[in-house]
PDB file of C-alpha atoms in Angstrom:
ATOM      1  CA  MET A  30      29.030   4.193  -0.843  1.00  0.00           C
ATOM      2  CA  LEU A  31      29.932   6.814   1.758  1.00  0.00           C
ATOM      3  CA  ASN A  32      27.775   7.632   4.761  1.00  0.00           C
ATOM      4  CA  VAL A  33      28.453  11.229   5.835  1.00  0.00           C
ATOM      5  CA  ASN A  34      27.144  12.526   9.164  1.00  0.00           C
ATOM      6  CA  VAL A  35      27.423  16.196  10.053  1.00  0.00           C
ATOM      7  CA  PRO A  36      27.072  17.353  13.665  1.00  0.00           C
ATOM      8  CA  PRO A  37      24.121  19.670  14.313  1.00  0.00           C
ATOM      9  CA  ARG A  38      26.156  22.645  15.539  1.00  0.00           C
ATOM     10  CA  GLU A  39      29.862  23.516  15.545  1.00  0.00           C
ATOM     11  CA  VAL A  40      32.144  21.437  13.283  1.00  0.00           C
ATOM     12  CA  ARG A  41      35.654  20.927  14.664  1.00  0.00           C
ATOM     13  CA  GLY A  42      37.017  18.527  12.046  1.00  0.00           C
ATOM     14  CA  VAL A  43      36.509  15.521   9.836  1.00  0.00           C
ATOM     15  CA  ARG A  44      37.095  11.885  10.765  1.00  0.00           C
ATOM     16  CA  VAL A  45      36.976   8.650   8.737  1.00  0.00           C
ATOM     17  CA  THR A  46      35.098   6.191  10.925  1.00  0.00           C
ATOM     18  CA  ARG A  47      33.515   2.790  11.067  1.00  0.00           C
ATOM     19  CA  GLN A  48      29.798   2.331  11.541  1.00  0.00           C
ATOM     20  CA  SER A  49      28.633   2.073  15.132  1.00  0.00           C
ATOM     21  CA  ARG A  50      26.856  -0.950  16.415  1.00  0.00           C
ATOM     22  CA  LYS A  51      23.192  -0.302  17.041  1.00  0.00           C
ATOM     23  CA  ILE A  52      23.206   1.607  20.335  1.00  0.00           C
ATOM     24  CA  THR A  53      20.012   3.518  19.829  1.00  0.00           C
ATOM     25  CA  GLN A  54      16.516   3.311  21.148  1.00  0.00           C
ATOM     26  CA  ASN A  55      13.616   3.929  18.800  1.00  0.00           C
ATOM     27  CA  VAL A  56      10.564   5.654  20.220  1.00  0.00           C
ATOM     28  CA  ILE A  57       7.369   6.203  18.213  1.00  0.00           C
ATOM     29  CA  TYR A  58       5.237   9.219  19.046  1.00  0.00           C
ATOM     30  CA  GLU A  59       1.678   9.707  17.856  1.00  0.00           C
ATOM     31  CA  LYS A  60       1.102  13.350  16.907  1.00  0.00           C
ATOM     32  CA  LYS A  61      -1.581  15.378  15.103  1.00  0.00           C
ATOM     33  CA  ASP A  62      -1.137  17.360  11.900  1.00  0.00           C
ATOM     34  CA  PRO A  63      -2.670  20.877  11.571  1.00  0.00           C
ATOM     35  CA  ARG A  64      -5.952  19.313  10.430  1.00  0.00           C
ATOM     36  CA  GLY A  65      -6.140  17.061  13.479  1.00  0.00           C
ATOM     37  CA  ARG A  66      -5.229  13.854  11.627  1.00  0.00           C
ATOM     38  CA  PRO A  67      -2.881  11.465  13.450  1.00  0.00           C
ATOM     39  CA  TYR A  68       0.627  10.763  12.195  1.00  0.00           C
ATOM     40  CA  TYR A  69       3.558   8.934  13.750  1.00  0.00           C
ATOM     41  CA  TRP A  70       7.038  10.305  14.344  1.00  0.00           C
ATOM     42  CA  GLN A  71       9.969   7.983  14.963  1.00  0.00           C
ATOM     43  CA  ASP A  72      12.687   9.334  17.213  1.00  0.00           C
ATOM     44  CA  GLU A  73      16.016   7.594  17.625  1.00  0.00           C
ATOM     45  CA  THR A  74      17.981   8.406  20.769  1.00  0.00           C
ATOM     46  CA  VAL A  75      21.628   7.401  21.123  1.00  0.00           C
ATOM     47  CA  GLU A  76      22.932   5.758  24.276  1.00  0.00           C
ATOM     48  CA  TRP A  77      25.995   8.027  24.431  1.00  0.00           C
ATOM     49  CA  HIS A  78      27.665   6.208  27.340  1.00  0.00           C
ATOM     50  CA  ASN A  79      28.196   3.126  25.095  1.00  0.00           C
ATOM     51  CA  VAL A  80      29.748   4.912  22.099  1.00  0.00           C
ATOM     52  CA  GLU A  81      32.833   3.202  20.655  1.00  0.00           C
ATOM     53  CA  PRO A  82      35.776   5.637  20.266  1.00  0.00           C
ATOM     54  CA  ASP A  83      36.496   4.894  16.579  1.00  0.00           C
ATOM     55  CA  SER A  84      32.851   5.036  15.451  1.00  0.00           C
ATOM     56  CA  ASP A  85      30.685   7.493  13.562  1.00  0.00           C
ATOM     57  CA  TYR A  86      28.774   8.332  16.764  1.00  0.00           C
ATOM     58  CA  ALA A  87      32.025   9.215  18.544  1.00  0.00           C
ATOM     59  CA  ALA A  88      32.943  11.606  15.730  1.00  0.00           C
ATOM     60  CA  ILE A  89      29.552  13.331  15.931  1.00  0.00           C
ATOM     61  CA  ARG A  90      29.885  13.557  19.716  1.00  0.00           C
ATOM     62  CA  ALA A  91      33.274  15.265  19.198  1.00  0.00           C
ATOM     63  CA  HIS A  92      31.668  17.752  16.762  1.00  0.00           C
ATOM     64  CA  GLU A  93      33.419  16.156  13.783  1.00  0.00           C
ATOM     65  CA  ILE A  94      32.040  15.212  10.392  1.00  0.00           C
ATOM     66  CA  SER A  95      32.010  11.421  10.148  1.00  0.00           C
ATOM     67  CA  ILE A  96      32.768   9.706   6.832  1.00  0.00           C
ATOM     68  CA  THR A  97      32.074   5.963   6.867  1.00  0.00           C
ATOM     69  CA  PRO A  98      32.597   3.747   3.816  1.00  0.00           C
ATOM     70  CA  LEU A  99      29.734   1.235   3.570  1.00  0.00           C
ATOM     71  CA  GLN A 100      28.965  -1.769   1.435  1.00  0.00           C
ATOM     72  CA  VAL A 101      25.508  -2.839   0.400  1.00  0.00           C
ATOM     73  CA  ASP A 102      25.875  -6.632   0.317  1.00  0.00           C
ATOM     74  CA  ARG A 103      24.277  -7.944   3.519  1.00  0.00           C
ATOM     75  CA  THR A 104      24.591 -11.615   2.565  1.00  0.00           C
ATOM     76  CA  ASP A 105      25.465 -13.954   5.433  1.00  0.00           C
ATOM     77  CA  TYR A 106      28.235 -15.832   3.637  1.00  0.00           C
ATOM     78  CA  ALA A 107      28.711 -18.457   6.371  1.00  0.00           C
ATOM     79  CA  SER A 108      25.039 -19.448   6.058  1.00  0.00           C
ATOM     80  CA  LEU A 109      25.220 -19.230   2.273  1.00  0.00           C
ATOM     81  CA  ASN A 110      28.116 -21.683   2.253  1.00  0.00           C
ATOM     82  CA  HIS A 111      26.344 -23.989   4.717  1.00  0.00           C
ATOM     83  CA  LEU A 112      23.092 -23.991   2.735  1.00  0.00           C
ATOM     84  CA  SER A 113      24.986 -24.503  -0.519  1.00  0.00           C
ATOM     85  CA  SER A 114      26.695 -27.586   0.923  1.00  0.00           C
ATOM     86  CA  VAL A 115      23.331 -29.071   1.998  1.00  0.00           C
ATOM     87  CA  CYS A 116      21.363 -28.086  -1.102  1.00  0.00           C
ATOM     88  CA  PRO A 117      21.437 -30.624  -3.964  1.00  0.00           C
ATOM     89  CA  LYS A 118      23.056 -29.139  -7.045  1.00  0.00           C
ATOM     90  CA  SER A 119      21.532 -31.587  -9.546  1.00  0.00           C
ATOM     91  CA  SER A 120      18.304 -29.676 -10.191  1.00  0.00           C
ATOM     92  CA  PRO A 121      18.285 -26.617 -12.499  1.00  0.00           C
ATOM     93  CA  LEU A 122      17.604 -24.207  -9.630  1.00  0.00           C
ATOM     94  CA  GLY A 123      20.024 -25.893  -7.245  1.00  0.00           C
ATOM     95  CA  CYS A 124      17.224 -27.041  -4.922  1.00  0.00           C
ATOM     96  CA  GLN A 125      13.973 -28.907  -5.360  1.00  0.00           C
ATOM     97  CA  LYS A 126      11.171 -26.714  -6.670  1.00  0.00           C
ATOM     98  CA  ASN A 127       8.424 -27.781  -4.271  1.00  0.00           C
ATOM     99  CA  LEU A 128       7.808 -26.013  -0.972  1.00  0.00           C
ATOM    100  CA  SER A 129       8.174 -29.056   1.284  1.00  0.00           C
ATOM    101  CA  SER A 130      11.709 -29.696   0.022  1.00  0.00           C
ATOM    102  CA  ALA A 131      12.571 -26.033   0.531  1.00  0.00           C
ATOM    103  CA  CYS A 132      11.227 -26.167   4.107  1.00  0.00           C
ATOM    104  CA  GLN A 133      13.266 -29.301   4.831  1.00  0.00           C
ATOM    105  CA  LEU A 134      16.351 -27.501   3.538  1.00  0.00           C
ATOM    106  CA  LEU A 135      15.639 -24.458   5.718  1.00  0.00           C
ATOM    107  CA  HIS A 136      15.258 -26.622   8.831  1.00  0.00           C
ATOM    108  CA  THR A 137      18.698 -28.132   8.241  1.00  0.00           C
ATOM    109  CA  CYS A 138      20.266 -24.711   8.647  1.00  0.00           C
ATOM    110  CA  ASN A 139      20.225 -24.427  12.434  1.00  0.00           C
ATOM    111  CA  SER A 140      22.356 -21.267  12.450  1.00  0.00           C
ATOM    112  CA  GLN A 141      19.350 -19.225  11.265  1.00  0.00           C
ATOM    113  CA  LYS A 142      16.977 -17.845  13.903  1.00  0.00           C
ATOM    114  CA  THR A 143      14.455 -16.303  11.518  1.00  0.00           C
ATOM    115  CA  VAL A 144      13.378 -17.593   8.135  1.00  0.00           C
ATOM    116  CA  LEU A 145      11.554 -15.368   5.669  1.00  0.00           C
ATOM    117  CA  VAL A 146       9.666 -17.243   2.961  1.00  0.00           C
ATOM    118  CA  ARG A 147       8.135 -15.242   0.112  1.00  0.00           C
ATOM    119  CA  ARG A 148       5.560 -16.451  -2.348  1.00  0.00           C
ATOM    120  CA  PRO A 149       3.747 -14.193  -4.839  1.00  0.00           C
ATOM    121  CA  GLU A 150       0.666 -13.658  -2.660  1.00  0.00           C
ATOM    122  CA  THR A 151       2.026 -14.622   0.771  1.00  0.00           C
ATOM    123  CA  LEU A 152       4.679 -13.509   3.212  1.00  0.00           C
ATOM    124  CA  VAL A 153       5.473 -16.041   5.953  1.00  0.00           C
ATOM    125  CA  LEU A 154       7.770 -15.129   8.834  1.00  0.00           C
ATOM    126  CA  SER A 155       8.901 -17.959  11.070  1.00  0.00           C
ATOM    127  CA  SER A 156      11.005 -17.422  14.152  1.00  0.00           C
ATOM    128  CA  ASP A 157      12.495 -19.994  16.542  1.00  0.00           C
TER     129      ASP A 157
END
């Protein structure tokens, strides 16, 4: 997948870049539509003094089109390997089916700060 960013005004060139680290600040504004109903607008402002020279933001700042190859897989492979080593492989699903066993497994993985547990009717977010 390619992420292409085009500067808002003059274009002086094209640059293949890497994705910037998150150096933005999100601000939410409450506004009113023409009928007086509220809606919310999210604005993202870039902290331009922290832009890395080989990044997509630097290209945009230099009035260049930025082309950044991206990958979709966001799996944390270090944690995946750690959990796989702790998780018993004898059961058909790799881990015990009941929730208490799953919770015990999740607590053994101390590299995770946030654990998201999904059940059909429930969403539980736990953070250290």
